[in-house]
mmCIF file of C-alpha atoms and ligand atoms in Angstrom:
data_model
loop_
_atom_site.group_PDB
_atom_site.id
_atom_site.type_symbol
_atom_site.label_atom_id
_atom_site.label_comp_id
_atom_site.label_asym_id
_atom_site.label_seq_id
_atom_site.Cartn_x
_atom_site.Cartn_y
_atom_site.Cartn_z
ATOM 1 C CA UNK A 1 -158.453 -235.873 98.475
ATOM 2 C CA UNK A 2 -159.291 -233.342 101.108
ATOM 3 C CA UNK A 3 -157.353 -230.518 99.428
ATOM 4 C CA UNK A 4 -155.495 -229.684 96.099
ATOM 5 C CA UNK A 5 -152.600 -227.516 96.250
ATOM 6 C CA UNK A 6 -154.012 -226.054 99.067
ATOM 7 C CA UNK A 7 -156.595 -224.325 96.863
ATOM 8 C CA UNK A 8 -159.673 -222.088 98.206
ATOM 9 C CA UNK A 9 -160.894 -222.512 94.402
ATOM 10 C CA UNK A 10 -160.834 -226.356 94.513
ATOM 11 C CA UNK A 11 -162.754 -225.363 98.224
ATOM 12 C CA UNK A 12 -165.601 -223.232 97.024
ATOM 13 C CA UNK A 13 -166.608 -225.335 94.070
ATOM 14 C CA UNK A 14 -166.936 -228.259 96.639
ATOM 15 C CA UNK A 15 -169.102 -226.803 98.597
ATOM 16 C CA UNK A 16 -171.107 -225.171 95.751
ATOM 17 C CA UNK A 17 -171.394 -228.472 94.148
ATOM 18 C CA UNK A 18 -172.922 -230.203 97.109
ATOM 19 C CA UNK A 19 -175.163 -227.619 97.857
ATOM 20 C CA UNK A 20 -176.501 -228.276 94.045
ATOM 21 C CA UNK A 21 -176.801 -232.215 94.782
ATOM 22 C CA UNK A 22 -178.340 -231.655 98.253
ATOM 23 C CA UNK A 23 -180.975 -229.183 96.636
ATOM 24 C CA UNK A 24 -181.957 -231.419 93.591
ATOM 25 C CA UNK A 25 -182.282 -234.626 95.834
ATOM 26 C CA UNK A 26 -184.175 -232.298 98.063
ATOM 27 C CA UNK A 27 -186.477 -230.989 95.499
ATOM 28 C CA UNK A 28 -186.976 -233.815 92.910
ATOM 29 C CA UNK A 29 -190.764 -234.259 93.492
ATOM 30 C CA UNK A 30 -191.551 -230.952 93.672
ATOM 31 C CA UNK A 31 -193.360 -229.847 90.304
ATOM 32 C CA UNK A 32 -191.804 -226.340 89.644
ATOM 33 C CA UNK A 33 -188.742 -226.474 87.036
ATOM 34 C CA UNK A 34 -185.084 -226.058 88.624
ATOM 35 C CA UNK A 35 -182.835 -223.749 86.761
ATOM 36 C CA UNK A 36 -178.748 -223.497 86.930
ATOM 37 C CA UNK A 37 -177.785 -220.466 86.494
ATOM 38 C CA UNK A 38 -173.733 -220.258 86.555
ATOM 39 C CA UNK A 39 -173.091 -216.024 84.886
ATOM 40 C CA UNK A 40 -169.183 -216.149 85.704
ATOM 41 C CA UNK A 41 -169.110 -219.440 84.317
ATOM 42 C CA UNK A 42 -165.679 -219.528 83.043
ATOM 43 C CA UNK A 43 -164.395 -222.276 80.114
ATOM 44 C CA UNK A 44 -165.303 -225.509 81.969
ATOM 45 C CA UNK A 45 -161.532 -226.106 83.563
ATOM 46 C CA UNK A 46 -159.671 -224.012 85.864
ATOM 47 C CA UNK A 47 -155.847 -224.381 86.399
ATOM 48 C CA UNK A 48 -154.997 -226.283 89.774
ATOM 49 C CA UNK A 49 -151.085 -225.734 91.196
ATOM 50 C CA UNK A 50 -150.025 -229.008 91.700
ATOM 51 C CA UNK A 51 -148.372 -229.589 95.475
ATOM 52 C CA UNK A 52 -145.572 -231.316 95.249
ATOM 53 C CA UNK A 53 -147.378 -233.928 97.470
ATOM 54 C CA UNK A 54 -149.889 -234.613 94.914
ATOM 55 C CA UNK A 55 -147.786 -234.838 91.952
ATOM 56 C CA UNK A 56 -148.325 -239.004 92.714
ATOM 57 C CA UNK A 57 -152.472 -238.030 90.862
ATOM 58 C CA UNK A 58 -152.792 -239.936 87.924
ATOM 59 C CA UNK A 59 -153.869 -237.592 84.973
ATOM 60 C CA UNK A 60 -157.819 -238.256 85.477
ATOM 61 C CA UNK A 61 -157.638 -237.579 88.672
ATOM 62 C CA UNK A 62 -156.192 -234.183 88.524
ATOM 63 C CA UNK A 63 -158.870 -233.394 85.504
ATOM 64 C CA UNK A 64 -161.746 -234.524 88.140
ATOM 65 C CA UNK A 65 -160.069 -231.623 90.402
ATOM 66 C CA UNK A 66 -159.904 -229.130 87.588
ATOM 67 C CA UNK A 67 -163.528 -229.284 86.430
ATOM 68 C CA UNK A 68 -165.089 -225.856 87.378
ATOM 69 C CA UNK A 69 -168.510 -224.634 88.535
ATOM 70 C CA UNK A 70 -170.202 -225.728 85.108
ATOM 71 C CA UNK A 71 -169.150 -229.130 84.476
ATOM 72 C CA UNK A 72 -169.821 -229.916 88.138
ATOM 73 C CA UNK A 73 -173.262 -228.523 88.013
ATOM 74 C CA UNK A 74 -173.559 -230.137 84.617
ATOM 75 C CA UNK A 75 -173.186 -234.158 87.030
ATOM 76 C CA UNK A 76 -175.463 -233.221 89.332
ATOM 77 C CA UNK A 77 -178.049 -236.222 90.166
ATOM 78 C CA UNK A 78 -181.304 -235.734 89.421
ATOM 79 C CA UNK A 79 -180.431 -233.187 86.565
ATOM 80 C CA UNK A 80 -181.658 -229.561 86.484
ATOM 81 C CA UNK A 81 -184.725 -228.980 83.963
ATOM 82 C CA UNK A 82 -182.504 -226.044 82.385
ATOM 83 C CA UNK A 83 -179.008 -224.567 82.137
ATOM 84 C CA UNK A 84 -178.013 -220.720 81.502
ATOM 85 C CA UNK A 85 -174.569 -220.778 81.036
ATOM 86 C CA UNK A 86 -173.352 -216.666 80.878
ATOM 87 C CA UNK A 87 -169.445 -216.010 80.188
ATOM 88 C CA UNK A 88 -168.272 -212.640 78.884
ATOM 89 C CA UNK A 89 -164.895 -213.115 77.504
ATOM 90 C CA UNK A 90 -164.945 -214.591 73.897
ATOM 91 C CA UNK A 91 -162.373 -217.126 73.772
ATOM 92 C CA UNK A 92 -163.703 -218.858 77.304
ATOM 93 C CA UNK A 93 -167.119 -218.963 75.912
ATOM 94 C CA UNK A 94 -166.183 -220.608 72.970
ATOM 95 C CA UNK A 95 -164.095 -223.643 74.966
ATOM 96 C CA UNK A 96 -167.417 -223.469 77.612
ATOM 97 C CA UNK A 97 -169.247 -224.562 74.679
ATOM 98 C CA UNK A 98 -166.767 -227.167 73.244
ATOM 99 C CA UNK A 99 -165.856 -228.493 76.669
ATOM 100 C CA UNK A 100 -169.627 -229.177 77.617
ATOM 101 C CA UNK A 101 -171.081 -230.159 74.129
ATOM 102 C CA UNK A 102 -167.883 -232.946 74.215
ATOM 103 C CA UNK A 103 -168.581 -234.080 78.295
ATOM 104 C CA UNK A 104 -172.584 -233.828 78.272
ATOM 105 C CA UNK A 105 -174.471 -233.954 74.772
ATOM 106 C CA UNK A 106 -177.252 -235.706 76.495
ATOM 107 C CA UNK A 107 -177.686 -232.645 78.570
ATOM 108 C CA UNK A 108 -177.277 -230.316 75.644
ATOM 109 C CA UNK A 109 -181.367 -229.508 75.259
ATOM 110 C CA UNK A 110 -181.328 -228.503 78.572
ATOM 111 C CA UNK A 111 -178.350 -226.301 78.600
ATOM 112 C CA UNK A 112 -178.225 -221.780 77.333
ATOM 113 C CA UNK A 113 -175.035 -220.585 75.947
ATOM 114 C CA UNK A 114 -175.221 -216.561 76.337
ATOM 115 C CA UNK A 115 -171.725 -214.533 75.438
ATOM 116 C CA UNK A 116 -173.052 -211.852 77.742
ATOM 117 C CA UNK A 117 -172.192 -209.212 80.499
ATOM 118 C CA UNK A 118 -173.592 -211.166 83.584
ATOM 119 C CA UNK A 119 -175.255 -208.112 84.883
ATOM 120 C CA UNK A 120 -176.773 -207.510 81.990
ATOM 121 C CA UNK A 121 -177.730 -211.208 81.360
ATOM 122 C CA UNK A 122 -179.092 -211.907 84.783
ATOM 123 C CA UNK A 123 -181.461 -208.463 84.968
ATOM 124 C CA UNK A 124 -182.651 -209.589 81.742
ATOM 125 C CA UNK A 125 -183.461 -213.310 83.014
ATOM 126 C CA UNK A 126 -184.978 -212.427 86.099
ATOM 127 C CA UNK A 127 -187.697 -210.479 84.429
ATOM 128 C CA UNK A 128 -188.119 -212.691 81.463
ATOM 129 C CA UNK A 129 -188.431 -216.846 83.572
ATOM 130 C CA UNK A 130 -191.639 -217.092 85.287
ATOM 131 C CA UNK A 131 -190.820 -217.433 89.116
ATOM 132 C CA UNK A 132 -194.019 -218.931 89.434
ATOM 133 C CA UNK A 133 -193.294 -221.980 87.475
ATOM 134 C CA UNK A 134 -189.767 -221.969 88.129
ATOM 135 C CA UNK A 135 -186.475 -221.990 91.199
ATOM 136 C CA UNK A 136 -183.230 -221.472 90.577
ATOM 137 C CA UNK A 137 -179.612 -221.852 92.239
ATOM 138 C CA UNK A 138 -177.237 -219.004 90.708
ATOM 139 C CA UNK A 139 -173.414 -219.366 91.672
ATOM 140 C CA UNK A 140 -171.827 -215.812 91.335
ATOM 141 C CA UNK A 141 -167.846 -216.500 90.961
ATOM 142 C CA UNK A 142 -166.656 -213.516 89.451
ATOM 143 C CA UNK A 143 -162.320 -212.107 89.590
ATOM 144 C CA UNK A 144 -163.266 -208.717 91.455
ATOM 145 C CA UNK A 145 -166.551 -206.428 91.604
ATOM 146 C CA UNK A 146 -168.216 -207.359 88.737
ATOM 147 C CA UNK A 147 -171.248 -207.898 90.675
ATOM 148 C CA UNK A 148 -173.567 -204.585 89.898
ATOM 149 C CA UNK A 149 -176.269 -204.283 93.356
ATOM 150 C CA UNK A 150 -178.851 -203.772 90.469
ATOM 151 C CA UNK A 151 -178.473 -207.289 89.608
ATOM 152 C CA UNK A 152 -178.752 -208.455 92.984
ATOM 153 C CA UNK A 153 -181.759 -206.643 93.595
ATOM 154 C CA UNK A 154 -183.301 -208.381 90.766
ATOM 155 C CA UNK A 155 -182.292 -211.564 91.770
ATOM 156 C CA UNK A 156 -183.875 -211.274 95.408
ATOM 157 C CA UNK A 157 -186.758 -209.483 94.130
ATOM 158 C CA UNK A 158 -187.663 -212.668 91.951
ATOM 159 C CA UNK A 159 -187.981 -214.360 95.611
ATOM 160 C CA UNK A 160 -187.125 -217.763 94.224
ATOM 161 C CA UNK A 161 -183.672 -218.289 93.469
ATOM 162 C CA UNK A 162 -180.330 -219.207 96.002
ATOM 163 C CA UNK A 163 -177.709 -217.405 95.762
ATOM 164 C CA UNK A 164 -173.972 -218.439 96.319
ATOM 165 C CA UNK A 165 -171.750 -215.128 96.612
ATOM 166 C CA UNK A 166 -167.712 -215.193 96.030
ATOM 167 C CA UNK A 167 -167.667 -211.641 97.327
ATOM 168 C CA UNK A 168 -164.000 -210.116 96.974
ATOM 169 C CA UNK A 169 -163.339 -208.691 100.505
ATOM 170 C CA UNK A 170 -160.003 -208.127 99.977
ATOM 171 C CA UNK A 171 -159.489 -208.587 95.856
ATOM 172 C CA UNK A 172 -162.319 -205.481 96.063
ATOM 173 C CA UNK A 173 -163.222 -203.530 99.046
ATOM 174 C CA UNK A 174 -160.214 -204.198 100.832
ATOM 175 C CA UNK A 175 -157.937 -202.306 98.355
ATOM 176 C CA UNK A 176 -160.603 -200.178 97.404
ATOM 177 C CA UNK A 177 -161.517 -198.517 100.799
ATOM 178 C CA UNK A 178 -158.288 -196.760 100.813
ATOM 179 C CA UNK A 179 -156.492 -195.606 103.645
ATOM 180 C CA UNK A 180 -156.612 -192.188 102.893
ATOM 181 C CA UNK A 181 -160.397 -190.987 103.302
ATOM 182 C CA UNK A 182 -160.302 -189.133 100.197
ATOM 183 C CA UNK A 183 -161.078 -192.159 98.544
ATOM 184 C CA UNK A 184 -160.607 -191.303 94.286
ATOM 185 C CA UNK A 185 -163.493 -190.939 92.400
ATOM 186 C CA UNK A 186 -163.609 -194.459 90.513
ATOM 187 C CA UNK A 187 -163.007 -196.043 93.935
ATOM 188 C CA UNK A 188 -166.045 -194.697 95.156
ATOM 189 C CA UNK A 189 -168.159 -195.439 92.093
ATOM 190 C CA UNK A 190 -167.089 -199.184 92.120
ATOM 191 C CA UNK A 191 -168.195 -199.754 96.188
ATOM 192 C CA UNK A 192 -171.501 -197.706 95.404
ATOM 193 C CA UNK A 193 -171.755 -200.038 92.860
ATOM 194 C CA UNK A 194 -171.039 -203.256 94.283
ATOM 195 C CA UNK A 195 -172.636 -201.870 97.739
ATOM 196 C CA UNK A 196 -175.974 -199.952 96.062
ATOM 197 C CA UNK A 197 -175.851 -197.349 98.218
ATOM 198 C CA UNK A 198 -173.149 -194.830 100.300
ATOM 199 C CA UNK A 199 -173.570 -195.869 103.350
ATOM 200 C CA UNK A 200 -170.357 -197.990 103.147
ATOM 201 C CA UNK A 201 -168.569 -194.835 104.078
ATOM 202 C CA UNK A 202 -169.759 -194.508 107.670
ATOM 203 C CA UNK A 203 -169.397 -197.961 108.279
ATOM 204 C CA UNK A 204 -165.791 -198.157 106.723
ATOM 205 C CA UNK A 205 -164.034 -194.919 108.078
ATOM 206 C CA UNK A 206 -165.118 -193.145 111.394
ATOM 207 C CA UNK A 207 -164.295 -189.487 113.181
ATOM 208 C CA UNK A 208 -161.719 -190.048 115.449
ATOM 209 C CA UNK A 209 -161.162 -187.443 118.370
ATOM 210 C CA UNK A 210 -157.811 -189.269 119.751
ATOM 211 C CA UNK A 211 -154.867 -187.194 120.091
ATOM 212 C CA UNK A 212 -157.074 -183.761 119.588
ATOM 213 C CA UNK A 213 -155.222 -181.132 122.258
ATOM 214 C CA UNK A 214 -157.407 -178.473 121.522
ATOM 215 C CA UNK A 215 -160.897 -178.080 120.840
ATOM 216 C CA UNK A 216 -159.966 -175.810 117.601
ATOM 217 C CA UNK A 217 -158.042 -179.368 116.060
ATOM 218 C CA UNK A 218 -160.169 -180.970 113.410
ATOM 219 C CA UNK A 219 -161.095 -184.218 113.985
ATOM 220 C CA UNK A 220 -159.212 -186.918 112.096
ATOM 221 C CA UNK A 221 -160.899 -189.631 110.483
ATOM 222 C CA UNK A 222 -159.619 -192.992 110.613
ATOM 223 C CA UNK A 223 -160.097 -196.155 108.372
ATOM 224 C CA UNK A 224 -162.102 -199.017 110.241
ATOM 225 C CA UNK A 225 -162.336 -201.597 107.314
ATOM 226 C CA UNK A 226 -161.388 -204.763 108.815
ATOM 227 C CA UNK A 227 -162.280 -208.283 107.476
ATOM 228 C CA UNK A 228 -164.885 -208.453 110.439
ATOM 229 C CA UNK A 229 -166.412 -204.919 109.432
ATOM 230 C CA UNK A 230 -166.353 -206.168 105.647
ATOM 231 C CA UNK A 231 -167.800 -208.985 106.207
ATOM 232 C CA UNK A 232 -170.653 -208.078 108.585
ATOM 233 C CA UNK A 233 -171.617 -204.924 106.344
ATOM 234 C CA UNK A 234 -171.629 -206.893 103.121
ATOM 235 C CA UNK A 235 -174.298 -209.162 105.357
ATOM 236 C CA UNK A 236 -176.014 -206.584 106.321
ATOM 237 C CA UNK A 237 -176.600 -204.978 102.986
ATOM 238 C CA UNK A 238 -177.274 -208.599 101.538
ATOM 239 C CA UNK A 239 -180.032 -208.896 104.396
ATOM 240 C CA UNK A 240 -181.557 -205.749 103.603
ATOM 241 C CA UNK A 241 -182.990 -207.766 100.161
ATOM 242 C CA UNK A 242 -182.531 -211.193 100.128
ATOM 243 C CA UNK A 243 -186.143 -211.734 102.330
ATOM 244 C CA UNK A 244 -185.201 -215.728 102.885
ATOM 245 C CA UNK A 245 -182.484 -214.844 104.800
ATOM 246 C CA UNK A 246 -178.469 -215.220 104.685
ATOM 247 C CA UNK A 247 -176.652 -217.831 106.209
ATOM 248 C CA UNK A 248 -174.948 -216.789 109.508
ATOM 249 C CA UNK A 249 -171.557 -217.511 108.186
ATOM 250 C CA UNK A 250 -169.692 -216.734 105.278
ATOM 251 C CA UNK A 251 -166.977 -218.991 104.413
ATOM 252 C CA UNK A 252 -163.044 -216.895 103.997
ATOM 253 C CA UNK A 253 -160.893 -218.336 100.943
ATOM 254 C CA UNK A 254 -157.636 -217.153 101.496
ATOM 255 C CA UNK A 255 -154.549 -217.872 99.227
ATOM 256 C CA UNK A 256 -151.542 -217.617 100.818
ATOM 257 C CA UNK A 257 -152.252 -217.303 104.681
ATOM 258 C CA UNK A 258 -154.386 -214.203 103.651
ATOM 259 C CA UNK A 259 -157.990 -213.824 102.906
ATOM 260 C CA UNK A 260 -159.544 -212.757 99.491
ATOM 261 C CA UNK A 261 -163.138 -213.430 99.150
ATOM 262 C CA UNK A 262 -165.445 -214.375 101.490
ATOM 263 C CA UNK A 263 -168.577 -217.104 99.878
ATOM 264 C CA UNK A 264 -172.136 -216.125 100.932
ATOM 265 C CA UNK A 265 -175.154 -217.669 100.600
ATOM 266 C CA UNK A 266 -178.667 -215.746 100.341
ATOM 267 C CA UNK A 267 -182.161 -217.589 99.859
ATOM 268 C CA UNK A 268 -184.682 -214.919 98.111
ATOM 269 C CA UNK A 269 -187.747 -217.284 98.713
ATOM 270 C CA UNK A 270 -189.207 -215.820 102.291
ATOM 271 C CA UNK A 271 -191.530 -218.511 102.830
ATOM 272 C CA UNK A 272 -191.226 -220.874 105.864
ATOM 273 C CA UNK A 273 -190.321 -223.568 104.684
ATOM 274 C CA UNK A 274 -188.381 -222.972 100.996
ATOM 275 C CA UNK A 275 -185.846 -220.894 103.118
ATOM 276 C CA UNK A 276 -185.040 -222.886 106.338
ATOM 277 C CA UNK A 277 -184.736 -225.773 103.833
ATOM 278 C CA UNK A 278 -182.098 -223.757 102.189
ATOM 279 C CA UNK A 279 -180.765 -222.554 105.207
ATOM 280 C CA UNK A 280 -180.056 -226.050 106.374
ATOM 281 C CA UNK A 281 -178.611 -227.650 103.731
ATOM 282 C CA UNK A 282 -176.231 -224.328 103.371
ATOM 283 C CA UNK A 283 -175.274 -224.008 107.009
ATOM 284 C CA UNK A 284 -173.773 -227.756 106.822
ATOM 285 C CA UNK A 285 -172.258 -227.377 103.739
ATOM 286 C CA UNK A 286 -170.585 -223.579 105.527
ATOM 287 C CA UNK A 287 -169.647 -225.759 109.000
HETATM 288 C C1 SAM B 1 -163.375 -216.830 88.483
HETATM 289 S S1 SAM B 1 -163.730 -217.133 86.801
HETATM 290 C C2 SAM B 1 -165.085 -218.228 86.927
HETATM 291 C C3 SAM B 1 -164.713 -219.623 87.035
HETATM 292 C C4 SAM B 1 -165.843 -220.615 86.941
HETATM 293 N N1 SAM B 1 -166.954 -220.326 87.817
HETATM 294 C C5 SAM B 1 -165.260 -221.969 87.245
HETATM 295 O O1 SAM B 1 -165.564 -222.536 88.287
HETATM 296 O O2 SAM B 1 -164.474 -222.453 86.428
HETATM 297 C C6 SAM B 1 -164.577 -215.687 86.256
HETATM 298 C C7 SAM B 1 -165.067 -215.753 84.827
HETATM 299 O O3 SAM B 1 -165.992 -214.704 84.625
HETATM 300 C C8 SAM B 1 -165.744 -214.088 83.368
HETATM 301 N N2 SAM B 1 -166.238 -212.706 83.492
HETATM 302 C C9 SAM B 1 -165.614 -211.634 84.035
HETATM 303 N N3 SAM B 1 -166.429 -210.564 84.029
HETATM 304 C C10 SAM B 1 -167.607 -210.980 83.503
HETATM 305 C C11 SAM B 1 -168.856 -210.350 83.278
HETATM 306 N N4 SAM B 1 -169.054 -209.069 83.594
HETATM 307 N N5 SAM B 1 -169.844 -211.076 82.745
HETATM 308 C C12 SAM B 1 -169.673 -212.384 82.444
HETATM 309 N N6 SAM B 1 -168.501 -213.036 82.617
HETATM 310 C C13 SAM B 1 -167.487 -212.344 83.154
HETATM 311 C C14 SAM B 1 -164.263 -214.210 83.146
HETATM 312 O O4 SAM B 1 -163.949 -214.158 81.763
HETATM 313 C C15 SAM B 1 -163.971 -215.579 83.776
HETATM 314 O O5 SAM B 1 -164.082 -216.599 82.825
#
C-alpha cells in the first residue's frame, strides 16, 4: 500500500510515524524519559477517500489506513514513558478518549487527556516538564494558522524536544498575503502571529520600478510570495530559534495537483550529537 486515495494525510502520518519508531529504537537505553506530545491530536481516525482502485481493502485494512497521528504514536515499539494528548474541539476529545482507552488500556497510565487550546497547552507544558530529565517529539498538525510563534519559541527554548511542522503554505500564507499590498488588518495580525515578527512583509511583496516613465511615478509594489519564497522564509524564521537545526527540506502535501502545507522538521537540542542524530533519521524519512 504505497498510497491511499492519493492522500498527502495518509503521507505525512507515515512519515511522522517512522520518525517516532526510528527515535524510540534510537533512544531506548538512554535514561532521560521520552514524551509524545500530539496538541492537534484530532479523535483517533481521520476520513480516507477511497480510490476506486482500492475499494478491493478489506474493512481492517482501510481502518489500519485511517488511524491518525495518536493511535499511531500510541504502537510505537519501545513505548514512550508519557503521552499528552491536547485536542480543542469537545466532541473530538471525547471520541480521542474513547477511541484510545478501547485500542490501548495498557498504555492508559502513560497517556494525558487535556481539552485545551494547543497554544495555550504547550506554553504551559514547556515550562512546567523538566527538560533535564526529559525529550520529547511534538507533531504539530493543525487545519490553518493555529500555530501562535509564542508557542514555538517555547518549544525551542526548552532545547529538547523535535518538532514536526504541517505548516499551511497555501491553506495560510498563501491566501493570506494578498495580492493587493494593503493587506486587511486581521490578515496581517494572523502572519505576525504565525510569523512572530513583520518582517514577512519585505520578504513577501517588493518595490517594483518596472514600467515607471517618469521619475515623479510612484513606485509600484508587487507581490513576490511564491511557494519557494514561503517556504524558504518560514525556514528561515524557524532557524532563527530552533538552535539544533532544521532539516534542509520540507516535504509539499498537495491535494489535487496543488500544494497546501509544507511538513518541517526542527530539532531544539543544539548539542552535537542529539541533533545530527535527529537530523539523520529526519532527512531519510524527508528523501
Ligand atoms: C488536522 S486535525 C488533526 C488530525 C490528527 N493529528 C490526526 O492525525 O488524526 C486538527 C485537529 O486540531 C483540532 N484543533 C484545531 N484548533 C485547535 C487548537 N487551537 N488547539 C487544539 N486543537 C485544535 C481540531 O479540532 C482537529 O481535531
Amino acid at each position: 500500500m504505497q498510497e491511499f486515495g492519493g492522500s498527502s494525510t495518509w503521507e505525512k502520518l507515515e512519515r511522522v510515524g517512522r520518525y517516532l519508531s526510528a527515535y524510540q529504537i534510537a533512544l531506548k537505553n538512554q535514561s532521560f524519559r521520552k514524551i509524545y506530545i500530539d496538541p492537534f491530536a484530532g479523535t483517533g481516525y481521520w476520513t480516507p477517500k477511497v480510490a476506486r482502485d482500492q475499494l478491493h481493502l478489506a474493512l481492517s485494512e482501510r481502518i489500519e489506513i485511517a488511524k491518525g497521528s495518536a493511535l499511531r504514536a500510541l504502537e510505537v515499539e519501545p513505548p514512550f514513558d508519557r503521552y499528552i494528548f491536547i485536542e480543542k474541539k469537545p466532541g473530538n476529545f471525547s471520541a480521542l478518549q474513547k477511541n484510545i482507552s478501547l485500542k490501548f488500556p495498557n498504555l492508559l497510565n502513560r497517556i494525558e487527556f487535556i481539552n485545551a487550546d494547543a497554544n495555550h497547552a504547550l506554553i504551559h507544558l514547556c515550562r512546567s516538564v523538566d527538560w533535564n530529565e526529559n525529550r520529547a517529539v511534538t507533531f504539530l498538525d493543525p487545519f490553518g494558522m493555529q500555530v501562535d510563534w509564542a508557542t514555538l519559541s517555547a518549544i525551542a527554548g526548552t532545547h529538547s524536544v523535535d518538532v514536526w511542522y504541517l505548516f499551511p503554505s497555501h491553506m495560510g500564507v498563501a491566501r493570506t498575503v494578498t495580492h493587493n499590498p494593503q493587506v486587511p488588518p486581521h490578515f496581517r495580525k494572523a502572519l505576525d502571529r504565525i510569523y512572530g515578527t513583520t518582517d514577512w512583509e519585505d520578504y513577501f511583496y517588493r518595490v517594483s520600478s518596472q514600467g515607471l516613465l517618469f521619475v515623479e511615478d510612484a513606485p509600484s509594489v508587487e507581490r513576490v510570495a511564491t511557494l519557494q519564497r514561503i517556504e524558504s522564509y518560514t525556514r528561515l524564521r524557524l532557524e532563527s530559534i530552533f538552535k539544533g537545526g532544521v532539516a534542509k527540506k520540507a516535504v509539499p502535501m498537495d491535494r489535487d495537483g496543488r500544494n497546501m502545507y509544507l511538513l518541517f522538521f526542527a530539532v531544539g537540542n543544539p548539542k552535537p550529537a542529539a541533533r545530527e542524530l535527529a537530523l539523520r533519521l529526519a532527512n531519510n524519512i524527508l528523501e
